[in-house]
Short mmCIF file of C-alpha atoms in Angstrom, two decimals:
data_model
loop_
_atom_site.label_atom_id
_atom_site.label_comp_id
_atom_site.label_asym_id
_atom_site.label_seq_id
_atom_site.Cartn_x
_atom_site.Cartn_y
_atom_site.Cartn_z
CA MET C 3 176.61 121.32 207.72
CA LYS C 4 178.32 118.10 206.71
CA LYS C 5 178.03 116.15 203.46
CA ARG C 6 178.06 112.37 203.26
CA ILE C 7 179.60 110.67 200.21
CA ILE C 8 178.81 106.97 199.58
CA ILE C 9 181.11 105.30 197.06
CA ILE C 10 180.14 102.26 194.95
CA LEU C 11 182.34 100.52 192.33
CA VAL C 12 181.05 99.28 188.96
CA LEU C 13 183.34 97.67 186.32
CA PHE C 14 182.48 98.03 182.60
CA VAL C 15 183.88 95.93 179.72
CA VAL C 16 183.94 96.95 176.04
CA LEU C 17 183.26 94.15 173.53
CA LYS C 18 183.97 93.79 169.83
CA THR C 19 181.37 92.34 167.44
CA VAL C 20 182.39 90.16 164.49
CA TYR C 21 180.24 89.44 161.44
CA ALA C 22 178.65 86.03 161.14
CA GLN C 23 180.00 83.70 158.50
CA TYR C 24 177.96 81.98 155.81
CA ASN C 25 179.54 78.53 155.59
CA ASN C 26 177.08 77.26 152.97
CA SER C 27 178.58 79.64 150.40
CA ASN C 28 182.26 79.15 151.24
CA ILE C 29 183.24 77.60 147.89
CA TRP C 30 182.39 79.10 144.49
CA TYR C 31 182.62 77.60 141.00
CA PHE C 32 182.04 79.85 137.99
CA GLY C 33 183.30 81.02 134.62
CA GLU C 34 185.74 78.89 132.64
CA TYR C 35 186.65 76.18 135.21
CA ALA C 36 187.32 78.87 137.86
CA GLY C 37 186.76 78.52 141.58
CA VAL C 38 187.47 80.26 144.89
CA ASP C 39 187.72 78.82 148.41
CA PHE C 40 186.64 81.16 151.25
CA ASN C 41 187.40 78.62 153.98
CA VAL C 42 190.88 80.15 154.11
CA SER C 43 191.94 83.77 154.50
CA PRO C 44 192.83 85.32 152.16
CA PRO C 45 190.64 83.26 149.80
CA GLU C 46 192.42 80.97 147.37
CA ALA C 47 191.70 79.82 143.83
CA ARG C 48 190.38 76.31 143.19
CA THR C 49 191.20 74.70 139.88
CA ASP C 50 189.30 71.41 140.28
CA GLY C 51 185.90 72.68 139.07
CA LYS C 52 184.21 71.40 135.89
CA LEU C 53 181.88 74.33 135.29
CA ASP C 54 182.25 76.21 132.00
CA THR C 55 179.55 78.86 131.81
CA TRP C 56 179.16 82.35 130.41
CA GLU C 57 176.90 83.72 133.10
CA GLY C 58 174.59 82.13 135.68
CA CYS C 59 175.69 79.49 138.17
CA ALA C 60 175.15 78.43 141.79
CA SER C 61 176.96 76.39 144.42
CA ILE C 62 176.21 75.11 147.93
CA CYS C 63 178.35 73.82 150.82
CA ASN C 64 177.60 71.97 154.02
CA GLN C 65 177.86 73.52 157.48
CA ALA C 66 181.60 72.85 157.56
CA GLY C 67 182.11 74.80 154.33
CA ASP C 68 182.75 71.72 152.16
CA ILE C 69 181.27 71.75 148.66
CA LEU C 70 178.15 69.63 148.17
CA PHE C 71 177.28 70.41 144.55
CA TYR C 72 177.19 73.19 141.95
CA THR C 73 175.36 73.94 138.71
CA ASP C 74 175.09 76.17 135.66
CA GLY C 75 171.34 75.60 135.49
CA THR C 76 171.73 72.69 133.04
CA TYR C 77 174.22 70.28 134.67
CA VAL C 78 174.62 69.52 138.37
CA TYR C 79 178.10 68.47 139.57
CA ASN C 80 178.68 66.60 142.85
CA ARG C 81 181.59 67.16 145.22
CA ASN C 82 183.74 64.79 143.15
CA HIS C 83 183.12 67.08 140.15
CA SER C 84 181.12 64.48 138.27
CA ILE C 85 177.66 65.11 136.86
CA MET C 86 175.04 63.56 139.14
CA PRO C 87 173.40 60.46 137.57
CA ASN C 88 170.15 62.39 137.01
CA GLY C 89 171.89 65.75 137.01
CA SER C 90 171.74 66.75 133.35
CA GLY C 91 168.99 68.31 131.29
CA LEU C 92 167.85 70.94 133.78
CA MET C 93 166.00 73.73 131.98
CA GLY C 94 168.17 76.67 132.91
CA ASN C 95 170.75 78.06 130.51
CA TYR C 96 174.46 78.88 130.74
CA SER C 97 173.71 82.24 129.07
CA SER C 98 170.99 83.25 131.53
CA SER C 99 172.34 86.00 133.79
CA GLN C 100 170.91 84.22 136.86
CA SER C 101 170.39 80.73 135.51
CA SER C 102 169.98 79.10 138.91
CA ILE C 103 169.87 79.44 142.67
CA ILE C 104 170.08 76.72 145.36
CA VAL C 105 167.85 76.89 148.45
CA PRO C 106 168.02 74.39 151.36
CA LYS C 107 164.66 72.84 152.22
CA PRO C 108 163.08 75.15 154.85
CA GLY C 109 162.45 73.88 158.33
CA ALA C 110 164.95 71.03 158.05
CA SER C 111 167.36 70.13 160.82
CA ALA C 112 171.12 70.52 160.78
CA ASP C 113 171.47 67.22 158.90
CA ASN C 114 169.29 68.43 156.02
CA THR C 115 169.72 66.46 152.77
CA LEU C 116 167.16 68.18 150.50
CA TYR C 117 167.87 71.21 148.34
CA TYR C 118 165.85 73.04 145.69
CA ILE C 119 167.48 74.25 142.47
CA PHE C 120 165.44 77.00 140.79
CA THR C 121 166.31 77.71 137.14
CA THR C 122 165.60 80.37 134.51
CA ASP C 123 166.04 80.29 130.74
CA SER C 124 167.96 82.75 128.53
CA TRP C 125 166.74 85.38 126.08
CA GLU C 126 168.60 83.55 123.28
CA HIS C 127 166.16 80.70 123.92
CA ASN C 128 163.18 83.10 124.06
CA LEU C 129 162.78 82.35 127.79
CA GLU C 130 160.75 79.30 126.74
CA ASN C 131 161.45 77.15 129.81
CA GLY C 132 160.24 79.69 132.38
CA LEU C 133 160.92 79.32 136.10
CA ARG C 134 161.32 75.69 137.20
CA TYR C 135 162.68 73.76 140.15
CA SER C 136 164.41 70.44 140.73
CA VAL C 137 165.11 68.76 144.09
CA VAL C 138 168.50 67.34 145.06
CA ASP C 139 168.62 64.64 147.74
CA MET C 140 172.13 64.37 149.18
CA SER C 141 171.38 60.94 150.68
CA LEU C 142 171.27 59.45 147.15
CA ASP C 143 174.19 57.97 145.18
CA GLY C 144 176.09 56.99 148.31
CA GLY C 145 175.95 60.46 149.77
CA LEU C 146 177.09 62.25 146.60
CA GLY C 147 173.54 63.38 145.84
CA ASP C 148 171.20 63.13 142.88
CA ILE C 149 168.11 64.78 141.41
CA THR C 150 164.88 63.19 142.63
CA SER C 151 161.72 62.60 140.58
CA GLU C 152 160.91 66.26 141.24
CA LYS C 153 162.84 67.53 138.25
CA ASN C 154 162.14 70.56 136.01
CA ILE C 155 158.82 71.23 137.74
CA LEU C 156 157.25 74.26 136.05
CA VAL C 157 156.51 77.12 138.44
CA THR C 158 155.51 79.79 135.92
CA ALA C 159 155.99 80.39 132.21
CA LYS C 160 158.44 82.89 130.72
CA VAL C 161 160.33 84.90 133.26
CA ALA C 162 163.27 87.23 132.81
CA GLU C 163 166.83 85.96 133.37
CA LYS C 164 166.50 86.70 137.08
CA VAL C 165 165.85 84.70 140.23
CA ALA C 166 166.68 85.56 143.83
CA ALA C 167 165.83 84.17 147.26
CA ILE C 168 165.57 85.73 150.72
CA ARG C 169 164.55 84.34 154.11
CA HIS C 170 160.98 85.09 155.21
CA SER C 171 160.69 87.25 158.33
CA ASN C 172 159.38 84.20 160.22
CA GLY C 173 162.91 82.79 160.05
CA VAL C 174 161.83 79.53 158.40
CA ASP C 175 160.18 80.04 155.02
CA VAL C 176 161.93 81.46 151.95
CA TRP C 177 160.75 83.89 149.27
CA VAL C 178 161.84 82.83 145.77
CA VAL C 179 161.42 85.81 143.45
CA ALA C 180 161.37 86.14 139.67
CA HIS C 181 160.08 88.74 137.17
CA GLN C 182 157.33 87.75 134.75
CA TRP C 183 157.87 88.27 131.04
CA GLY C 184 155.31 90.47 129.24
CA ASN C 185 154.38 92.73 132.18
CA ASN C 186 155.83 94.52 135.22
CA ASP C 187 155.07 91.81 137.78
CA TYR C 188 157.56 90.74 140.41
CA LEU C 189 156.50 87.25 141.55
CA ALA C 190 157.31 86.16 145.12
CA PHE C 191 156.73 82.43 145.70
CA LYS C 192 156.82 81.18 149.28
CA LEU C 193 158.83 78.03 149.90
CA THR C 194 157.78 76.33 153.15
CA PRO C 195 158.64 73.04 154.88
CA GLU C 196 155.63 71.57 153.06
CA GLY C 197 156.88 72.68 149.64
CA LEU C 198 156.46 75.55 147.18
CA GLU C 199 153.25 77.56 147.26
CA THR C 200 152.48 78.00 143.57
CA THR C 201 150.30 81.11 143.92
CA PRO C 202 152.75 84.02 144.14
CA VAL C 203 152.52 87.38 145.83
CA ILE C 204 152.44 89.76 142.84
CA SER C 205 153.89 93.28 142.92
CA SER C 206 153.07 95.17 139.72
CA ILE C 207 155.76 97.81 139.87
CA GLY C 208 158.50 99.15 137.62
CA ILE C 209 159.02 98.66 133.91
CA SER C 210 157.21 96.04 131.83
CA TYR C 211 159.44 93.48 130.17
CA THR C 212 158.11 93.41 126.63
CA GLY C 213 159.47 93.57 123.08
CA SER C 214 162.90 92.07 122.68
CA TYR C 215 163.68 89.18 125.02
CA THR C 216 166.92 90.94 125.92
CA THR C 217 164.88 93.41 128.01
CA GLY C 218 165.10 91.39 131.21
CA ALA C 219 168.80 90.47 131.11
CA GLY C 220 170.56 91.54 134.32
CA GLN C 221 170.70 90.79 138.02
CA LEU C 222 168.16 90.80 140.88
CA HIS C 223 169.65 90.98 144.37
CA PHE C 224 168.32 91.48 147.89
CA SER C 225 170.08 93.34 150.66
CA GLU C 226 171.25 91.47 153.76
CA LYS C 227 167.99 91.57 155.73
CA GLY C 228 165.70 91.81 152.71
CA LYS C 229 164.97 95.49 153.30
CA TYR C 230 165.90 96.45 149.73
CA ALA C 231 166.10 94.89 146.29
CA ALA C 232 167.91 96.03 143.16
CA SER C 233 167.29 94.95 139.57
CA SER C 234 169.41 95.78 136.54
CA SER C 235 168.29 95.64 132.90
CA ASN C 236 171.42 95.70 130.80
CA TYR C 237 170.03 96.18 127.30
CA ILE C 238 167.57 98.95 128.21
CA HIS C 239 170.04 100.78 130.48
CA ARG C 240 167.82 100.68 133.57
CA LEU C 241 168.41 100.25 137.30
CA GLU C 242 165.47 99.73 139.66
CA LEU C 243 165.69 100.13 143.44
CA LEU C 244 162.82 98.85 145.56
CA LYS C 245 161.87 98.28 149.15
CA PHE C 246 160.83 94.75 150.08
CA ASP C 247 158.82 93.38 152.98
CA PRO C 248 160.10 89.90 154.01
CA ALA C 249 156.88 89.35 155.97
CA THR C 250 154.50 89.84 153.03
CA GLY C 251 156.66 89.38 149.90
CA VAL C 252 155.56 92.80 148.60
CA PHE C 253 157.79 95.23 146.66
CA SER C 254 157.18 98.98 146.99
CA ASN C 255 158.70 102.48 146.91
CA LEU C 256 160.26 102.20 143.45
CA ILE C 257 163.16 104.44 142.48
CA TRP C 258 164.57 104.02 138.99
CA PHE C 259 167.30 105.40 136.77
CA GLN C 260 167.38 104.90 133.02
CA ASP C 261 169.50 106.12 130.12
CA PHE C 262 171.70 108.35 132.30
CA ASP C 263 175.27 107.97 131.11
CA LEU C 264 176.54 106.05 134.14
CA PHE C 265 173.54 103.71 134.06
CA ARG C 266 173.94 102.63 130.45
CA ARG C 267 174.49 98.86 130.16
CA VAL C 268 174.21 98.47 133.95
CA TRP C 269 174.80 94.83 134.88
CA GLY C 270 176.00 93.74 138.33
CA VAL C 271 174.22 94.91 141.50
CA GLU C 272 175.06 94.17 145.13
CA PHE C 273 174.43 95.70 148.56
CA SER C 274 176.81 96.31 151.43
CA ARG C 275 176.14 94.17 154.51
CA ASN C 276 174.95 97.21 156.47
CA GLU C 277 172.39 97.95 153.70
CA LYS C 278 173.61 101.55 153.39
CA PHE C 279 175.18 101.27 149.95
CA LEU C 280 174.45 99.72 146.58
CA TYR C 281 177.25 98.94 144.15
CA PHE C 282 176.62 98.48 140.43
CA SER C 283 178.77 97.70 137.41
CA ARG C 284 178.22 98.61 133.78
CA ARG C 285 179.77 97.39 130.55
CA PRO C 286 181.24 98.64 128.31
CA PRO C 287 183.01 100.99 129.06
CA ASN C 288 183.60 99.37 132.39
CA ILE C 289 182.64 101.35 135.45
CA LEU C 290 181.97 100.42 139.09
CA CYS C 291 179.83 102.82 141.11
CA GLN C 292 178.46 103.25 144.62
CA LEU C 293 175.07 104.71 145.64
CA ASN C 294 174.15 105.83 149.17
CA LEU C 295 170.64 104.59 150.10
CA GLN C 296 170.27 106.22 153.51
CA VAL C 297 167.90 108.87 152.13
CA TRP C 298 165.25 107.09 150.02
CA ASP C 299 164.88 109.79 147.39
CA SER C 300 165.89 109.61 143.74
CA LEU C 301 167.70 112.96 143.70
CA ALA C 302 169.51 112.25 146.97
CA ILE C 303 170.60 108.81 145.76
CA LEU C 304 171.67 110.14 142.37
CA SER C 305 173.67 112.96 143.96
CA SER C 306 175.50 110.39 146.11
CA LEU C 307 176.77 108.46 143.07
CA THR C 308 180.50 107.82 143.32
CA VAL C 309 182.62 106.20 140.62
CA ILE C 310 184.77 103.65 142.45
CA ASP C 311 186.64 102.37 139.39
CA SER C 312 186.72 103.12 135.69
CA THR C 313 188.69 101.06 133.17
CA ASP C 314 189.47 102.42 129.73
CA GLY C 315 190.32 100.23 126.77
CA SER C 316 188.70 98.11 124.11
CA PRO C 317 185.05 97.08 124.71
CA ASP C 318 185.93 93.61 125.99
CA GLU C 319 189.00 94.56 128.01
CA TYR C 320 188.33 93.95 131.72
CA ASP C 321 184.63 93.75 130.85
CA ALA C 322 182.80 94.17 134.19
CA GLY C 323 180.19 91.55 135.07
CA THR C 324 178.46 90.23 138.19
CA LEU C 325 178.91 91.58 141.71
CA GLN C 326 178.53 89.17 144.64
CA MET C 327 178.95 89.46 148.42
CA ALA C 328 181.23 86.72 149.79
CA PRO C 329 181.48 85.05 153.23
CA ASP C 330 184.43 87.31 154.08
CA ASP C 331 182.10 90.37 153.88
CA LYS C 332 183.82 91.63 150.73
CA ILE C 333 182.15 92.13 147.34
CA TYR C 334 183.75 90.46 144.32
CA LEU C 335 183.48 91.51 140.67
CA THR C 336 184.07 89.43 137.55
CA ARG C 337 186.16 90.72 134.63
CA TYR C 338 185.36 88.91 131.39
CA ASP C 339 188.13 86.57 130.23
CA GLN C 340 190.49 87.72 132.99
CA THR C 341 192.34 85.38 135.34
CA PHE C 342 191.48 87.31 138.50
CA LEU C 343 188.54 88.65 140.49
CA SER C 344 188.35 92.31 141.51
CA VAL C 345 187.28 93.07 145.08
CA ILE C 346 185.70 95.79 147.20
CA GLU C 347 187.54 95.34 150.49
CA GLN C 348 185.28 97.32 152.84
CA PRO C 349 181.89 97.78 151.16
CA ASP C 350 180.29 99.19 154.34
CA LEU C 351 182.40 102.36 153.94
CA GLU C 352 181.50 105.33 151.78
CA GLY C 353 183.27 106.41 148.60
CA SER C 354 186.91 105.55 148.01
CA ALA C 355 187.19 104.30 151.62
CA CYS C 356 185.52 101.08 150.41
CA GLY C 357 188.96 100.03 149.16
CA PHE C 358 188.56 98.75 145.60
CA LYS C 359 191.32 96.40 144.43
CA GLU C 360 191.42 95.45 140.76
CA ASN C 361 193.38 92.22 141.10
CA GLY C 362 191.84 90.80 144.25
CA VAL C 363 192.07 87.02 143.79
CA ASP C 364 194.43 85.27 141.38
CA LEU C 365 192.47 82.45 139.71
CA LYS C 366 195.65 80.50 138.81
CA GLY C 367 195.06 80.57 135.07
CA ARG C 368 191.31 79.92 135.17
CA LYS C 369 189.11 82.59 133.59
CA CYS C 370 186.13 84.67 134.64
CA LYS C 371 183.21 85.17 132.33
CA TRP C 372 180.26 87.41 133.32
CA GLY C 373 178.80 85.42 136.20
CA LEU C 374 179.44 84.49 139.82
CA PRO C 375 177.40 82.03 141.92
CA ASN C 376 173.89 83.26 142.67
CA LEU C 377 173.63 82.87 146.45
CA PHE C 378 170.57 82.42 148.63
CA ARG C 379 170.52 85.28 151.10
CA SER C 380 169.36 84.28 154.56
CA SER C 381 168.24 87.06 156.88
CA LEU C 382 168.97 84.97 159.97
CA GLU C 383 170.59 87.35 162.45
CA ILE C 384 172.65 86.12 165.37
CA ASP C 385 174.49 87.80 168.20
CA PHE C 386 175.36 87.09 171.80
CA THR C 387 176.40 88.96 174.92
CA PHE C 388 178.16 87.76 178.06
CA ASN C 389 179.04 88.69 181.68
CA PRO C 390 180.83 88.72 184.07
CA LEU C 391 184.45 88.22 183.00
CA CYS C 392 186.26 87.47 186.24
CA TYR C 393 188.24 84.29 186.84
CA GLY C 394 186.41 81.89 189.13
CA ASP C 395 182.96 83.27 188.32
CA THR C 396 180.42 81.67 185.98
CA THR C 397 180.40 83.64 182.75
CA MET C 398 176.85 83.74 181.41
CA PHE C 399 176.20 83.81 177.64
CA TYR C 400 172.97 85.21 176.21
CA SER C 401 172.12 84.36 172.59
CA GLN C 402 170.27 86.97 170.55
CA ILE C 403 168.66 85.15 167.64
CA SER C 404 165.28 85.48 165.98
CA GLN C 405 164.68 81.77 165.24
CA SER C 406 166.67 78.55 165.42
CA ASP C 407 166.37 74.80 165.04
CA SER C 408 169.43 74.20 167.22
CA VAL C 409 172.50 75.99 168.59
CA GLN C 410 175.97 74.94 169.66
CA TRP C 411 178.56 76.79 171.73
CA ASN C 412 182.31 76.20 171.72
CA PHE C 413 184.02 78.04 174.58
CA ASP C 414 187.59 77.48 173.29
CA ASP C 415 188.45 76.01 176.70
CA PRO C 416 189.41 72.35 176.08
CA ALA C 417 190.72 71.99 179.64
CA SER C 418 187.10 72.14 180.79
CA GLY C 419 186.40 68.78 179.11
CA ILE C 420 182.81 68.10 178.12
CA GLU C 421 181.84 71.49 179.56
CA ASN C 422 183.70 73.11 176.64
CA HIS C 423 180.54 72.72 174.50
CA SER C 424 176.89 73.45 175.13
CA THR C 425 173.64 73.23 173.20
CA ALA C 426 171.73 75.44 175.66
CA LEU C 427 170.31 78.68 174.36
CA ASN C 428 171.80 80.75 177.22
CA PRO C 429 174.56 78.69 178.88
CA GLY C 430 176.99 79.45 181.68
CA HIS C 431 180.67 78.49 181.65
CA ILE C 432 183.44 78.62 184.25
CA PHE C 433 186.72 79.19 182.39
CA THR C 434 189.66 77.18 183.66
CA SER C 435 192.28 79.90 183.32
CA ILE C 436 192.91 83.58 182.83
CA GLY C 437 193.29 84.62 179.18
CA THR C 438 191.47 85.34 175.92
CA PHE C 439 189.10 82.73 174.46
CA ASN C 440 187.51 82.69 170.98
CA VAL C 441 183.96 81.69 171.85
CA VAL C 442 181.93 80.40 168.88
CA LEU C 443 178.14 80.29 168.56
CA THR C 444 176.71 78.26 165.66
CA VAL C 445 172.99 78.47 164.85
CA TRP C 446 171.07 76.17 162.50
CA ILE C 447 167.77 77.02 160.88
CA GLY C 448 166.11 75.60 157.80
CA GLY C 449 169.20 73.63 156.79
CA THR C 450 171.37 76.76 156.92
CA SER C 451 173.98 77.56 159.55
CA LYS C 452 175.60 80.78 160.68
CA THR C 453 178.56 81.14 162.97
CA LEU C 454 179.60 84.08 165.14
CA THR C 455 182.91 84.33 167.00
CA LYS C 456 183.70 86.76 169.79
CA GLN C 457 186.79 87.15 171.94
CA VAL C 458 186.15 86.77 175.65
CA THR C 459 188.94 87.91 177.97
CA ILE C 460 188.90 86.43 181.47
CA THR C 461 190.89 88.45 184.03
CA GLU C 462 191.76 88.29 187.68
CA THR C 463 189.47 90.24 189.94
CA VAL C 464 191.22 93.61 190.14
CA PRO C 465 190.94 95.40 193.49
CA VAL C 466 189.56 98.87 192.90
CA THR C 467 188.91 101.44 195.61
CA LEU C 468 187.60 104.99 195.69
CA GLY C 469 188.31 105.29 199.39
CA PRO C 470 185.96 105.01 202.33
CA ASP C 471 182.61 106.73 202.68
CA THR C 472 183.47 110.31 203.57
CA THR C 473 181.87 113.24 205.38
CA PHE C 474 183.11 116.81 204.92
CA CYS C 475 181.91 120.36 205.44
CA ASN C 476 179.66 122.33 203.08
CA GLY C 477 181.64 124.36 200.54
CA ASN C 478 184.44 121.80 200.34
CA SER C 479 184.88 119.03 197.75
CA LEU C 480 186.48 115.63 197.41
CA LEU C 481 188.52 114.38 194.41
CA LEU C 482 187.61 110.77 193.61
CA SER C 483 190.05 108.56 191.68
CA PRO C 484 190.24 104.78 191.20
CA GLY C 485 193.74 105.15 189.76
CA SER C 486 195.06 105.58 186.24
CA ASN C 487 195.71 101.92 185.36
CA TYR C 488 192.42 101.34 183.50
CA PHE C 489 191.39 101.81 179.89
CA HIS C 490 187.88 103.23 180.32
CA TYR C 491 185.91 105.01 183.02
CA LEU C 492 182.21 105.75 183.39
CA TRP C 493 180.86 107.65 186.41
CA GLN C 494 177.27 107.80 187.58
CA ASP C 495 176.81 111.25 186.00
CA GLY C 496 177.97 110.02 182.56
CA SER C 497 181.46 111.55 182.69
CA THR C 498 184.35 109.45 181.42
CA ASP C 499 187.41 111.09 182.94
CA SER C 500 189.60 109.15 185.38
CA LEU C 501 188.84 111.76 188.07
CA LEU C 502 185.57 113.09 189.50
CA VAL C 503 184.99 116.02 191.86
CA ALA C 504 182.37 115.24 194.53
CA ASP C 505 180.90 118.50 195.86
CA ALA C 506 177.35 117.50 196.81
CA SER C 507 175.78 114.90 199.07
CA GLY C 508 174.95 111.63 197.31
CA THR C 509 176.12 108.24 196.14
CA TYR C 510 179.05 108.24 193.74
CA TRP C 511 180.06 105.26 191.58
#
């Protein structure tokens, strides 16, 4: 009996994924005239800012990463670092832990000029001004921007010193979330292209903010895709972890810790990009901790607690403040009155592998206080795949995005002329040479852009042979080998060795 072996060749390519960048948050102004520029790597200090604030602040850039304006919740500074003509008297407060947040108008095109500034008051002012919004139009004042007639519009009375924003699951609208004073209500207001819906989605969950106005001081942050939220309450030593539904605006599945030693005076909260870990800071004494959220159970989360950094000394020495994820996928930490930012280098990794660095960014003499810019978190996800990768063939690109207003591709192939760019959702491109190209996909939605870069290596077509179709007698075998000059192998049976023994009739590839 003879066996017939049919041999087919398939070539596989391994790709590397790179995180998307958030250009609209590439420049920060905070603290005592401090600033950081994330358009360069490593990030560099900026000393041109005019902001002098204890705590809350916010800043926004255009799609190129250039600063548009920034605020402490009271004054709004344009890109020339001057107060906008109508940019004073906003009803936030420099001592509110999250005095402000800036949200681009939803549904706008890439040339969006309208931005909402949401503000909260401080406990020192008895939270009197509540949650309000003002609209900035960047087409005013010769393109430097100004506040429109929609200024200090009351959304709801007396809220805690917290405000956060996350993209709706529809990819267009935005949830703007605050916590009511006097009860345990989280309020989720939906911001749409038509404006703010003033009737919120209410989630009555967690502790009631009553008694002293200090009760609600702390941070409220969402995770990358809005799956989780975390809220700290500094003066009552409480940390709340919640699940959030970006489709409905509802909070649920509360887990809380209060009065445990490591949770006393908890302040900063921030999630890793992969949503596996929460980091929190407390003061004083000054401690930075990590919690693993992969098992949603209070005992499991508590048992995962890891102290990443602990600083001894006087109560105000290196006083830990706000935590904030940056465009470089690192988490930065303020240290009160210090001339540097601390940094968690790899927050997606567990325990000490996260790589804490105390002196992460030198602020060139400018000083931190307790706050960093409160950033709007967009859940817009982008990715793309491509094939084939042989010179002379058309390489097809397939975008993987949930929603978009527009897209642009840059194939890093200037020799191809006008074909080097495309606005098609799934374009094809014939590369003009062999080599490695940094292909860039930029996606715009709701006035926000995200950019993803992947390396695409175009190679010559490599001749590969496994030999001719072969017939041999039962009981014998044939050793198949394409050669040893390749990095990876994958046979039809799932094996990954460079050699395969064929001992049965069939098709081998």
